[in-house]
C-alpha positions as a printed Julia matrix, in Angstrom:
76×3 Matrix{Float64}:
 -61.06  70.91   -4.02
 -62.14  71.01   -7.58
 -63.78  67.76   -9.09
 -64.1   67.46  -12.82
 -64.91  64.51  -15.02
 -62.05  63.76  -17.22
 -62.78  62.54  -20.75
 -59.27  62.5   -22.17
 -56.09  63.36  -20.04
 -53.77  63.66  -23.0
 -54.12  67.29  -23.14
 -53.39  67.81  -19.42
 -50.13  69.76  -18.18
 -48.01  67.73  -15.93
 -45.71  69.7   -13.6
 -42.49  68.94  -15.38
 -44.03  70.62  -18.45
 -45.02  73.64  -16.36
 -41.47  73.73  -14.89
 -39.96  73.46  -18.35
 -41.99  76.39  -19.69
 -40.98  78.7   -16.82
 -38.4   81.43  -17.3
 -34.78  80.76  -16.77
 -33.82  79.97  -13.27
 -32.09  83.49  -13.08
 -35.31  85.18  -13.85
 -37.28  82.74  -11.6
 -35.53  83.67   -8.66
 -37.23  87.23   -9.11
 -40.6   85.81   -8.59
 -41.8   85.28   -4.86
 -43.49  82.61   -3.71
 -47.04  83.99   -3.92
 -46.29  84.7    -7.57
 -44.71  81.28   -8.15
 -47.86  79.51   -6.69
 -50.26  81.63   -8.56
 -48.78  80.46  -11.63
 -48.82  76.77  -10.84
 -52.42  77.23   -9.54
 -53.3   78.47  -12.9
 -51.51  75.89  -14.85
 -53.29  73.1   -12.64
 -56.6   74.8   -13.49
 -55.86  74.7   -17.27
 -54.63  71.11  -16.91
 -57.82  70.06  -15.3
 -60.07  71.77  -17.68
 -58.08  70.32  -20.62
 -59.06  66.85  -19.31
 -62.63  67.4   -19.75
 -62.34  67.71  -23.32
 -61.38  65.74  -26.21
 -58.49  66.41  -28.29
 -55.19  68.54  -27.96
 -55.65  72.17  -29.03
 -59.38  71.95  -29.09
 -59.14  71.06  -25.47
 -57.3   74.05  -24.36
 -59.32  76.25  -22.08
 -59.45  80.16  -22.56
 -58.04  82.2   -19.79
 -61.42  83.35  -18.69
 -62.6   79.66  -18.46
 -59.48  79.03  -16.35
 -60.11  82.14  -14.01
 -63.75  81.2   -13.78
 -62.96  77.59  -12.53
 -60.51  79.07  -10.0
 -63.17  81.38   -8.61
 -65.7   78.44   -8.18
 -63.34  75.94   -6.9
 -60.59  75.54   -4.47
 -57.88  74.86   -7.22
 -54.45  74.03   -5.48
């Protein structure tokens, strides 16, 4: 499991925010479990990286940074 040193947790995504941002339930039903898990892993990695930086928008990681973290660490 990835271990990062948090400096500001206000920029992290919480699961309710992730679920709120997902497509409407009718479209979500078209997702299989693998794709849904991948989306949640990506959101989890994005939130973890956001806690390592100060601020809100400046703390947001790029997709590349998120993918690098996901490749290096066991993000769940």
